[in-house]
Amino acid sequence: MAAQRGEGETTTTPLEPADRERARAIPEAAVARLAVYLRVLSGMADQGVTAVSSEELSQAAGVNAAKLRKDLSYIGSYGTRGVGYDVEVLVSHIERILGLTRNHSVAVVGIGNLGHALANYGGFPGRGFPVTALFDVDADLIGVPVGGIPVSHIDDITAVCLEREVSIGVIATPPPAAQSVCDRLVSAGVQCILNFAPVVLQVPDNVEVRKVDLAVEMQILSFHVARRADEAASVSVGNNGLGVDGMVIRP
Amino acid sequence: MAAQRGEGETTTTPLEPADRERARAIPEAAVARLAVYLRVLSGMADQGVTAVSSEELSQAAGVNAAKLRKDLSYIGSYGTRGVGYDVEVLVSHIERILGLTRNHSVAVVGIGNLGHALANYGGFPGRGFPVTALFDVDADLIGVPVGGIPVSHIDDITAVCLEREVSIGVIATPPPAAQSVCDRLVSAGVQCILNFAPVVLQVPDNVEVRKVDLAVEMQILSFHVARRADEAASVSVGNNGLGVDGMVIRP
DNA sequence: TACCGCTTGTGAACGCATGCACAAAGTCGG
DNA sequence: CCGACTTTGTGCATGCGTTCACAAGCGGTA
Ligand SMILES: NC(=O)c1ccc[n+]([C@@H]2O[C@H](COP(=O)([O-])OP(=O)(O)OC[C@H]3O[C@@H](n4cnc5c(N)ncnc54)[C@H](O)[C@@H]3O)[C@@H](O)[C@H]2O)c1
Ligand SMILES: NC(=O)c1ccc[n+]([C@@H]2O[C@H](COP(=O)([O-])OP(=O)(O)OC[C@H]3O[C@@H](n4cnc5c(N)ncnc54)[C@H](O)[C@@H]3O)[C@@H](O)[C@H]2O)c1
């Protein structure tokens, strides 16, 4: 909706009605994997590979071959039985479904440790996500270029986001500021937010939020360490080699 | 089911076998949420809150109340019916299940844009994840302290990781180096890896990998933009300037 | 002590995602 | 042109995760 210019004509290449229905039905989990397939396929294309089978591609993407085929089937039937998939064709169809046929302007809010890293990162523009705006409250930062873009004051967020047609907002401020920054982004018309602050954001229904929570990631890893340690411990104590449900733990 | 003891009365082992069995059965998705609950609860504790109901906590964590209760039930029954949960009690039990009763040393490999941000980040040590080792190949960086820790050469990774008992390795190198760095971490005995490089890592079964893939996150957001735009487009045949839900889109 | 109202903990139903297994559909060699 | 071989696309079963709904349990109150 934010991408919608006036009425009728959009700059985005419209999907065929059939594709539109498909896109609506793609499971979230499959979308995430499609993005991974896309990267793997792009890499293959760069190396001159023109065709690939579901088996090869699934290996490279680290998933089950059947799952890969099912994922691809969500976007249509573009393979050739007995042969496999044409890399270029697959790339273009995945890009189309993911909405990568147009650029998505990114704004980063909070130009501290993380914000600097993000602003300097060269991987985004190349993939269709140019960083076009940076915001902070720190007076010493305003106007200073980071990664080639001068930092704007957070109070100008609405004007700047509208002017530069920002469609994705990245929050890299301290936790206490995150909700307020989020609200400002939303009122500036940004409907997609990537949040690095360890805070649960409240947003209206029409806004999509994804969070990257490193502490949570670490704690999940910690859980697995602990679980493994416990398993080892339970095996070393007068154990009979059987797990709780009778499965053999160690042959 | 999985929690039930073999046949008849098993010996009354005075350890905590119940918890061990429970931990094994916790769904991955629930573990991730437990980490979130823990953060919310810690915040509440800091503000002097001593008791909380599933309704309140679920609101704060942004999840369904029933789901929250089920998640908590995986770790045991520590609530009081008619009252709610004691914040301190819940915190300590979640910490125990997540293995946060001990510290987990973290090593960061690749001290570039992102590695610097991670090394300087103050949020990890406070939560039981002290960064104790940094690695890079760049000769100019070796010995230079970042966030108080001198950067070691990647070739010393095995010795340093063993000496500092590193249990989590964070990969922040360019994509081409990631697999090789991963292999080195694994042979240094690190069993948990957090990967920022947009690469699918191959590891043995006993190693746990979690990836943080910002490009994928952005592409998922892009997908939702596209989907929304399409929905709007399908409505906007003879559009009146109003979006699907009647909100003004952008003049 | 007995009752009442509130909140937990969980059995059960549901829905979504995964993985299997195979028919359909194509290629290629003869 | 045909038949053997390869790989896709998908119906189906299975398992996991979410949600509902309510009995069980507890504190407060009379
Ligand atoms: N640095 C990391 O590696 C890392 C890791 C995990 C999570 N995080 C999270 O990411 C966020 C940023 O981390 P950081 O290390 O870059 O912090 P930082 O303190 O280095 O930077 C925060 C920046 O946000 C700015 N800021 C503060 N309030 C603001 C506001 N209202 N509007 C706009 N800008 C504002 C500050 O001026 C500062 O420049 C934090 O929430 C942190 O918890 C960071
Ligand atoms: N910077 C970001 O915001 C960002 C965002 C998303 C993903 N990433 C990913 O994170 C990774 C790091 O990004 P960055 O921007 O910090 O890159 P960078 O180029 O700034 O830093 C990479 C560092 O890794 C070091 N290095 C190279 N090969 C190495 C090896 N074999 N062993 C040890 N160190 C080695 C380099 O010397 C350099 O210091 C990349 O894979 C990138 O795609 C970064």
XYZ file of C-alpha atoms (C1' of nucleotides) and ligand atoms in Angstrom:
650
model
C 0.000 0.000 0.000
C 2.830 2.334 0.741
C 4.139 1.388 -2.649
C 0.934 2.492 -4.202
C 1.263 5.631 -6.247
C -2.014 7.474 -6.741
C -4.633 5.350 -8.433
C -4.574 2.590 -10.987
C -1.078 2.372 -12.421
C 1.676 1.226 -10.121
C 5.347 1.339 -10.964
C 5.595 -2.223 -9.779
C 5.104 -4.925 -12.369
C 1.703 -6.290 -11.465
C 1.375 -9.997 -10.901
C -0.965 -12.065 -13.010
C -4.143 -12.956 -11.165
C -3.044 -16.577 -10.896
C 0.259 -15.551 -9.347
C -1.504 -13.199 -7.017
C -3.559 -16.005 -5.582
C -0.448 -18.121 -5.268
C 1.517 -15.415 -3.506
C -1.204 -15.048 -0.933
C -1.040 -18.759 -0.199
C 2.712 -19.146 0.251
C 3.529 -20.161 3.818
C 5.769 -17.738 5.681
C 8.359 -20.443 6.241
C 8.508 -21.109 2.535
C 9.035 -17.413 1.779
C 12.106 -17.384 3.981
C 13.480 -20.400 2.164
C 12.732 -18.934 -1.248
C 15.000 -16.053 -0.321
C 17.736 -18.553 0.457
C 17.204 -20.444 -2.793
C 17.415 -17.141 -4.601
C 20.813 -16.404 -3.147
C 22.122 -19.849 -3.931
C 20.768 -19.630 -7.469
C 22.296 -16.191 -7.984
C 25.623 -17.588 -6.912
C 25.247 -20.441 -9.371
C 24.295 -18.088 -12.177
C 27.415 -16.019 -11.441
C 29.487 -19.144 -11.866
C 27.921 -19.884 -15.210
C 25.642 -22.696 -14.086
C 22.535 -22.675 -16.256
C 20.554 -25.687 -15.046
C 20.051 -27.334 -11.692
C 18.057 -30.245 -10.298
C 16.014 -30.113 -7.131
C 18.504 -32.500 -5.566
C 21.509 -30.262 -6.250
C 19.747 -27.089 -5.252
C 18.378 -28.577 -2.055
C 21.861 -29.751 -1.058
C 23.269 -26.295 -1.632
C 20.455 -24.681 0.311
C 20.649 -27.197 3.129
C 17.081 -28.460 2.908
C 15.174 -31.582 1.954
C 14.685 -32.007 -1.819
C 10.965 -32.681 -1.496
C 10.528 -29.545 0.566
C 12.384 -27.532 -2.012
C 10.156 -28.800 -4.789
C 7.069 -28.050 -2.770
C 8.338 -24.560 -2.044
C 8.975 -23.961 -5.732
C 5.575 -25.353 -6.610
C 4.011 -22.537 -4.594
C 5.241 -20.062 -7.184
C 4.357 -22.163 -10.232
C 5.657 -24.992 -12.378
C 8.819 -23.792 -14.000
C 10.869 -26.989 -13.977
C 11.315 -29.528 -16.732
C 10.682 -33.119 -15.730
C 13.613 -35.349 -16.371
C 15.923 -32.333 -16.497
C 15.550 -29.874 -13.677
C 15.257 -26.125 -13.458
C 16.696 -23.354 -15.565
C 18.641 -21.169 -13.160
C 17.827 -17.865 -14.832
C 14.139 -18.667 -15.081
C 13.944 -19.657 -11.436
C 15.823 -16.552 -10.336
C 13.489 -14.250 -12.195
C 10.358 -15.945 -10.907
C 11.487 -15.946 -7.298
C 12.467 -12.299 -7.620
C 9.074 -11.491 -9.006
C 7.214 -13.288 -6.236
C 9.357 -11.709 -3.522
C 8.710 -8.286 -4.982
C 12.349 -7.715 -5.875
C 11.617 -6.310 -9.303
C 11.720 -2.900 -7.762
C 14.074 -1.318 -5.261
C 13.056 -0.928 -1.640
C 14.504 2.110 0.057
C 15.815 1.472 3.541
C 16.108 3.934 6.409
C 18.284 3.165 9.419
C 17.409 4.812 12.718
C 20.054 4.952 15.447
C 23.526 5.391 14.031
C 25.540 3.868 16.866
C 27.617 0.689 16.802
C 25.137 -1.308 14.862
C 23.740 1.519 12.765
C 27.219 2.316 11.468
C 27.782 -1.307 10.507
C 24.473 -1.438 8.674
C 25.008 1.871 6.912
C 28.464 0.814 5.770
C 27.395 -2.632 4.682
C 27.683 -3.074 0.953
C 25.485 -6.131 0.708
C 22.130 -4.381 0.748
C 22.234 -1.980 -2.209
C 23.416 -4.765 -4.484
C 20.372 -6.811 -3.601
C 17.823 -4.110 -4.252
C 17.755 -2.540 -0.802
C 19.536 0.794 -1.062
C 19.993 2.588 2.232
C 18.769 6.086 1.479
C 18.264 7.667 4.878
C 19.906 7.643 8.294
C 18.469 9.126 11.483
C 19.715 9.857 14.978
C 19.117 12.285 17.830
C 22.774 12.899 18.614
C 23.569 16.451 17.488
C 27.200 15.502 16.810
C 26.061 13.001 14.200
C 23.585 15.121 12.267
C 24.931 15.952 8.829
C 27.886 13.603 9.163
C 27.967 11.187 6.222
C 28.029 7.495 7.101
C 28.435 5.093 4.235
C 27.983 8.069 1.929
C 24.699 9.242 3.408
C 24.432 12.212 5.740
C 22.631 11.539 9.012
C 19.312 13.361 9.376
C 17.671 14.391 12.606
C 14.981 12.071 13.848
C 12.523 14.971 13.908
C 12.729 15.165 10.118
C 11.812 11.529 9.761
C 8.387 12.046 8.203
C 9.522 14.507 5.563
C 12.652 12.574 4.657
C 10.922 9.194 4.505
C 8.218 10.529 2.247
C 10.664 12.330 0.013
C 12.953 9.304 -0.378
C 10.084 6.843 -0.548
C 11.422 4.723 2.266
C 9.638 1.406 2.444
C 11.684 -0.385 5.102
C 12.675 1.093 8.447
C 15.484 -0.437 10.484
C 15.512 0.290 14.196
C 18.965 0.265 15.805
C 18.385 2.557 18.744
C 18.647 1.710 22.429
C 15.634 -0.276 23.664
C 13.886 2.605 25.461
C 13.703 4.637 22.257
C 12.548 1.812 20.011
C 8.782 2.077 20.453
C 8.788 5.820 19.958
C 10.966 5.508 16.846
C 8.666 2.788 15.591
C 5.636 5.022 16.036
C 7.338 7.785 14.113
C 8.243 5.459 11.284
C 4.670 4.248 11.121
C 3.266 7.733 10.999
C 5.780 8.508 8.267
C 4.059 5.798 6.239
C 6.663 3.049 6.639
C 4.913 -0.298 6.737
C 7.852 -2.655 7.099
C 10.138 -2.592 10.096
C 13.212 -4.556 10.987
C 13.889 -4.233 14.690
C 17.233 -4.880 16.371
C 16.250 -3.501 19.761
C 15.327 -6.184 22.290
C 11.802 -4.870 22.715
C 8.381 -6.112 21.698
C 6.981 -3.442 19.393
C 3.310 -2.545 19.219
C 2.179 -1.680 15.717
C -1.090 -1.395 13.797
C -2.245 -4.406 11.791
C -1.114 -2.999 8.472
C 2.533 -2.830 9.520
C 4.868 -5.790 9.255
C 7.566 -6.154 11.883
C 10.446 -8.585 11.919
C 12.883 -8.691 14.773
C 16.498 -9.710 14.976
C 17.219 -10.556 18.568
C 20.765 -11.641 19.169
C 20.341 -12.250 22.869
C 17.511 -14.649 22.111
C 19.636 -16.425 19.523
C 22.396 -16.874 22.054
C 19.983 -18.132 24.661
C 18.619 -20.705 22.251
C 22.171 -21.878 21.672
C 22.694 -21.912 25.425
C 19.639 -24.109 25.819
C 21.122 -26.638 23.432
C 24.438 -26.610 25.264
C 22.611 -27.295 28.503
C 20.484 -30.019 26.981
C 23.546 -31.713 25.565
C 25.377 -31.472 28.859
C 22.416 -33.059 30.582
C 22.209 -35.861 28.081
C 25.874 -36.573 28.560
C 25.394 -36.512 32.319
C 22.431 -38.869 32.210
C 24.364 -41.295 30.052
C 27.362 -41.277 32.365
C 25.223 -42.059 35.408
C 24.352 -45.814 35.607
C 22.421 -45.577 32.397
C 21.306 -48.514 30.310
C 21.853 -46.776 26.982
C 18.205 -46.125 26.450
C 16.550 -42.734 26.354
C 13.269 -41.797 27.967
C 11.159 -43.163 25.176
C 13.243 -46.217 24.530
C 15.293 -44.756 21.703
C 18.936 -45.693 21.733
C 20.984 -42.633 22.534
C 24.444 -43.975 22.030
C 24.936 -47.176 20.022
C 4.036 -39.286 26.716
C 7.731 -38.628 26.407
C 7.699 -37.651 30.044
C 6.578 -41.007 31.233
C 8.955 -43.360 32.951
C 9.541 -46.795 31.404
C 7.489 -49.463 33.151
C 5.972 -49.446 36.647
C 7.881 -47.717 39.411
C 11.327 -46.561 38.400
C 13.940 -45.965 41.059
C 13.501 -42.646 42.832
C 16.623 -40.917 41.542
C 17.006 -37.850 43.783
C 18.474 -35.710 40.969
C 16.180 -33.681 38.731
C 15.326 -36.180 36.031
C 11.909 -34.667 35.540
C 13.410 -31.387 34.411
C 15.831 -33.164 32.160
C 13.067 -35.011 30.405
C 11.045 -31.836 30.145
C 13.896 -29.902 28.607
C 14.228 -32.526 25.915
C 10.571 -32.140 24.999
C 10.403 -28.350 24.707
C 9.616 -27.329 21.143
C 12.216 -25.106 19.517
C 9.650 -22.370 18.949
C 8.788 -22.374 22.632
C 12.445 -22.025 23.607
C 12.712 -18.859 21.547
C 9.649 -17.450 23.280
C 10.891 -18.422 26.724
C 13.893 -16.222 26.073
C 11.543 -13.356 25.312
C 9.458 -13.982 28.419
C 12.653 -13.984 30.421
C 13.594 -10.547 29.174
C 10.155 -9.148 29.851
C 10.138 -10.687 33.316
C 13.582 -9.317 34.093
C 12.367 -5.889 33.129
C 9.371 -6.287 35.405
C 11.542 -7.463 38.273
C 13.746 -4.397 37.821
C 10.660 -2.237 38.178
C 9.678 -3.938 41.393
C 6.865 -6.062 40.004
C 6.662 -9.282 42.013
C 3.662 -11.087 40.543
C 2.183 -11.361 37.097
C -0.699 -13.170 35.444
C -0.469 -15.062 32.181
C -2.685 -12.420 30.621
C -0.401 -9.525 31.584
C 2.777 -11.340 30.665
C 1.417 -12.488 27.329
C 0.424 -8.926 26.454
C 3.887 -7.673 27.284
C 5.512 -10.427 25.272
C 3.166 -9.994 22.345
C 1.768 -13.527 22.304
C -1.463 -15.367 22.976
C -2.121 -16.049 26.682
C -2.872 -19.726 26.122
C 0.366 -20.157 24.235
C 2.267 -18.503 27.008
C 0.788 -20.825 29.605
C 1.564 -23.843 27.476
C 5.123 -22.646 27.001
C 5.529 -22.214 30.736
C 3.991 -25.602 31.371
C 6.868 -27.169 29.427
C 9.228 -26.156 32.193
C 6.945 -27.128 35.083
C 4.060 -25.834 37.149
C 5.285 -22.808 38.992
C 2.164 -20.657 38.902
C -0.507 -20.284 41.537
C -4.057 -20.783 40.339
C -6.252 -17.849 41.004
C -3.204 -15.620 41.426
C -0.591 -15.881 38.713
C 3.165 -16.282 38.668
C 5.860 -15.042 40.993
C 8.222 -13.058 38.811
C 11.414 -14.077 40.589
C 10.481 -17.730 40.611
C 9.670 -17.709 36.919
C 12.890 -15.902 36.078
C 15.008 -18.406 37.914
C 13.299 -21.406 36.398
C 13.508 -20.098 32.858
C 17.162 -19.266 33.419
C 17.770 -22.777 34.668
C 16.060 -24.420 31.707
C 17.848 -22.192 29.198
C 21.169 -23.053 30.793
C 21.815 -19.489 31.900
C 23.008 -20.436 35.362
C 26.497 -20.459 33.987
C 28.301 -18.050 31.686
C 28.850 -18.888 28.047
C 32.027 -17.494 26.564
C 31.600 -15.995 23.122
C 34.209 -15.676 20.380
C 33.673 -13.320 17.452
C 35.453 -14.111 14.199
C 35.850 -11.354 11.628
C 36.351 -7.957 13.231
C 35.073 -5.760 10.432
C 31.992 -3.533 10.446
C 29.782 -6.018 12.161
C 32.443 -7.649 14.321
C 33.306 -4.260 15.824
C 29.677 -3.593 16.640
C 29.315 -6.972 18.300
C 32.550 -6.673 20.247
C 31.588 -3.233 21.510
C 28.054 -4.190 22.378
C 27.424 -4.057 26.096
C 24.282 -6.149 26.070
C 25.904 -9.564 25.955
C 28.150 -9.699 29.030
C 25.299 -8.511 31.226
C 23.174 -11.417 30.089
C 25.722 -14.117 30.736
C 27.470 -14.085 27.374
C 30.859 -12.455 27.866
C 32.828 -11.928 24.680
C 36.227 -13.345 25.547
C 37.945 -13.764 22.208
C 38.161 -11.956 18.876
C 39.742 -13.300 15.696
C 40.704 -11.915 12.317
C 43.239 -12.484 9.548
C 44.044 -8.834 8.971
C 47.577 -8.259 10.297
C 46.743 -4.644 11.117
C 44.084 -5.769 13.555
C 45.989 -8.438 15.461
C 46.709 -7.289 19.004
C 44.496 -4.230 18.699
C 41.954 -4.160 21.512
C 38.305 -3.903 20.481
C 35.779 -3.532 23.244
C 38.618 -4.214 25.652
C 39.737 -7.478 24.074
C 42.794 -7.772 21.863
C 42.201 -9.375 18.482
C 43.903 -12.753 18.042
C 45.029 -14.280 14.771
C 42.650 -16.806 13.302
C 45.445 -19.379 13.260
C 45.478 -19.377 17.054
C 41.779 -20.143 17.200
C 42.081 -23.661 18.607
C 44.440 -22.775 21.416
C 42.607 -19.588 22.379
C 39.148 -21.160 22.271
C 40.242 -24.053 24.452
C 42.039 -21.806 26.897
C 39.091 -19.401 27.265
C 36.514 -22.161 27.169
C 34.595 -20.597 24.307
C 31.212 -22.214 23.888
C 29.654 -19.958 21.257
C 31.327 -18.866 18.053
C 30.019 -15.906 16.083
C 30.939 -15.731 12.407
C 31.135 -12.197 10.981
C 33.546 -12.742 8.125
C 32.897 -12.259 4.425
C 30.861 -15.120 2.940
C 33.754 -16.906 1.196
C 35.623 -17.333 4.494
C 32.636 -18.457 6.539
C 32.765 -22.207 5.923
C 36.466 -22.395 6.603
C 36.088 -20.364 9.789
C 33.207 -22.595 10.800
C 35.333 -25.700 10.312
C 38.064 -24.220 12.441
C 35.645 -23.355 15.204
C 34.278 -26.873 15.134
C 37.706 -28.433 15.359
C 38.430 -26.106 18.247
C 35.541 -27.798 20.042
C 32.944 -25.054 19.645
C 29.508 -26.653 19.340
C 27.326 -23.586 18.972
C 27.633 -21.167 16.093
C 25.844 -17.960 15.264
C 26.383 -17.132 11.613
C 25.970 -13.679 10.074
C 27.470 -14.554 6.714
C 24.880 -15.219 4.027
C 26.085 -18.773 3.468
C 24.650 -22.195 4.254
C 27.136 -23.812 6.611
C 27.860 -27.529 6.642
C 28.501 -28.880 10.124
C 28.529 -32.246 11.896
C 25.388 -33.342 13.720
C 26.674 -32.436 17.145
C 27.047 -28.763 16.269
C 24.170 -26.319 16.503
C 24.062 -23.481 13.993
C 21.756 -20.505 13.992
C 21.894 -17.935 11.267
C 21.044 -14.264 11.193
C 20.400 -13.352 7.615
C 19.491 -9.721 7.148
C 19.048 -9.941 3.396
C 16.515 -12.710 3.892
C 14.695 -10.643 6.509
C 14.483 -7.740 4.104
C 13.265 -9.969 1.315
C 10.521 -11.342 3.522
C 9.474 -7.774 4.227
C 9.634 -7.067 0.513
C 7.352 -10.010 -0.141
C 4.773 -8.542 2.190
C 5.039 -5.138 0.540
C 4.466 -6.762 -2.818
C 1.579 -8.849 -1.556
C -0.052 -5.800 -0.059
C 0.502 -3.772 -3.192
C -1.131 -6.519 -5.210
C -4.092 -6.683 -2.922
C -4.478 -2.950 -3.208
C -4.090 -3.145 -6.976
C -6.820 -5.736 -7.261
C -9.106 -3.429 -5.334
C -7.961 -0.304 -7.112
C -9.619 -0.987 -10.420
C -11.328 2.399 -10.576
C -9.661 3.330 -7.311
C -10.914 6.248 -5.299
C -7.686 7.015 -3.454
C -8.602 4.894 -0.514
C -6.737 1.784 0.484
C -8.272 -1.591 1.201
C -9.196 -0.673 4.732
C -10.274 2.839 3.942
C -7.063 4.525 5.011
C -5.735 7.265 2.786
C -2.729 5.841 1.006
C -0.463 8.707 0.102
C -1.586 11.696 -1.912
C -15.154 -24.365 57.433
C -17.582 -23.750 53.201
C -18.324 -21.125 49.329
C -17.007 -17.996 45.456
C -14.418 -16.074 41.946
C -10.263 -16.079 39.577
C -6.282 -18.076 37.070
C -3.578 -21.899 35.995
C -2.502 -26.152 33.590
C -3.713 -29.251 30.063
C -6.602 -32.571 27.098
C -8.318 -32.299 22.737
C -9.238 -30.339 18.208
C -7.452 -27.971 14.667
C -4.349 -26.218 11.156
C -0.024 -25.829 9.053
C 4.331 -27.668 7.593
C 7.226 -31.616 6.525
C 8.536 -35.723 4.224
C 7.318 -39.765 1.514
C 6.306 -42.035 -2.458
C 4.726 -42.238 -7.010
C 2.313 -40.973 -11.301
C 3.000 -37.688 -14.840
C 5.887 -35.705 -18.056
C 9.737 -34.796 -20.129
C 14.645 -36.164 -22.435
C 17.672 -39.011 -24.906
C 19.588 -42.926 -27.351
C 18.684 -46.237 -30.553
C 9.024 -43.503 -33.389
C 9.618 -45.992 -29.203
C 11.057 -47.352 -24.844
C 14.043 -46.618 -20.935
C 15.462 -43.405 -17.788
C 15.336 -39.177 -15.124
C 13.236 -35.664 -12.457
C 9.336 -32.870 -11.443
C 4.959 -31.874 -9.120
C 1.771 -33.315 -5.727
C -1.703 -36.307 -2.965
C -1.400 -38.112 1.359
C 0.012 -39.321 5.859
C 2.440 -37.853 9.762
C 3.996 -34.830 13.250
C 4.454 -30.455 15.322
C 2.648 -26.253 17.038
C -1.264 -23.332 18.113
C -5.627 -22.412 20.010
C -9.721 -23.456 22.530
C -12.166 -24.523 26.416
C -12.712 -26.101 30.884
C -11.766 -28.811 35.147
C -8.716 -28.389 38.872
C -6.831 -25.707 42.384
C -5.990 -21.719 45.237
C -6.839 -17.373 47.899
C -10.082 -14.561 49.877
C -14.372 -13.963 52.424
C -18.119 -14.725 55.362
N 25.757 -3.466 18.722
C 25.374 -4.738 18.661
O 26.126 -5.583 18.252
C 24.003 -5.134 19.054
C 23.721 -6.466 19.213
C 22.442 -6.853 19.581
C 21.473 -5.901 19.771
N 21.759 -4.628 19.622
C 20.704 -3.648 19.830
O 20.721 -2.715 18.791
C 20.447 -1.435 19.284
C 21.563 -0.517 18.937
O 22.770 -0.980 19.496
P 24.093 -0.147 19.415
O 25.171 -0.981 20.002
O 24.290 0.351 18.038
O 23.758 1.063 20.386
P 24.478 2.485 20.440
O 24.222 3.047 21.778
O 25.877 2.351 19.965
O 23.713 3.355 19.369
C 22.414 3.809 19.564
C 22.247 5.056 18.706
O 20.868 5.419 18.737
C 20.789 6.822 18.890
N 19.497 7.153 19.483
C 19.133 7.115 20.770
N 17.849 7.505 20.911
C 17.395 7.767 19.675
C 16.160 8.212 19.169
N 15.116 8.417 19.960
N 16.045 8.393 17.845
C 17.078 8.177 17.038
N 18.282 7.744 17.451
C 18.438 7.550 18.769
C 21.946 7.191 19.760
O 22.272 8.540 19.569
C 23.008 6.247 19.237
O 23.721 6.832 18.188
C 20.229 -1.581 20.761
O 18.857 -1.705 21.004
C 20.912 -2.868 21.079
O 20.306 -3.514 22.168
C 23.017 -4.209 19.264
N 27.854 -5.120 8.242
C 26.599 -5.452 8.243
O 25.754 -4.677 8.645
C 26.160 -6.772 7.743
C 24.818 -6.983 7.506
C 24.394 -8.237 7.058
C 25.307 -9.236 6.857
N 26.587 -9.008 7.075
C 27.532 -10.094 6.862
O 28.408 -10.173 7.944
C 29.700 -10.489 7.500
C 30.649 -9.413 7.938
O 30.256 -8.173 7.408
P 31.135 -6.889 7.601
O 30.392 -5.766 7.020
O 31.572 -6.782 9.010
O 32.390 -7.225 6.664
P 33.827 -6.564 6.726
O 34.439 -6.788 5.410
O 33.746 -5.197 7.265
O 34.623 -7.429 7.796
C 35.022 -8.726 7.572
C 36.207 -9.018 8.479
O 36.516 -10.396 8.402
C 37.926 -10.537 8.312
N 38.234 -11.804 7.685
C 38.257 -12.098 6.366
N 38.573 -13.396 6.180
C 38.771 -13.909 7.408
C 39.143 -15.197 7.867
N 39.356 -16.219 7.042
N 39.242 -15.379 9.192
C 39.027 -14.364 10.047
N 38.672 -13.136 9.666
C 38.550 -12.914 8.360
C 38.367 -9.351 7.525
O 39.749 -9.077 7.808
C 37.446 -8.261 8.054
O 38.013 -7.640 9.176
C 29.613 -10.628 6.006
O 29.444 -11.981 5.685
C 28.381 -9.868 5.666
O 27.757 -10.392 4.518
C 27.034 -7.806 7.528
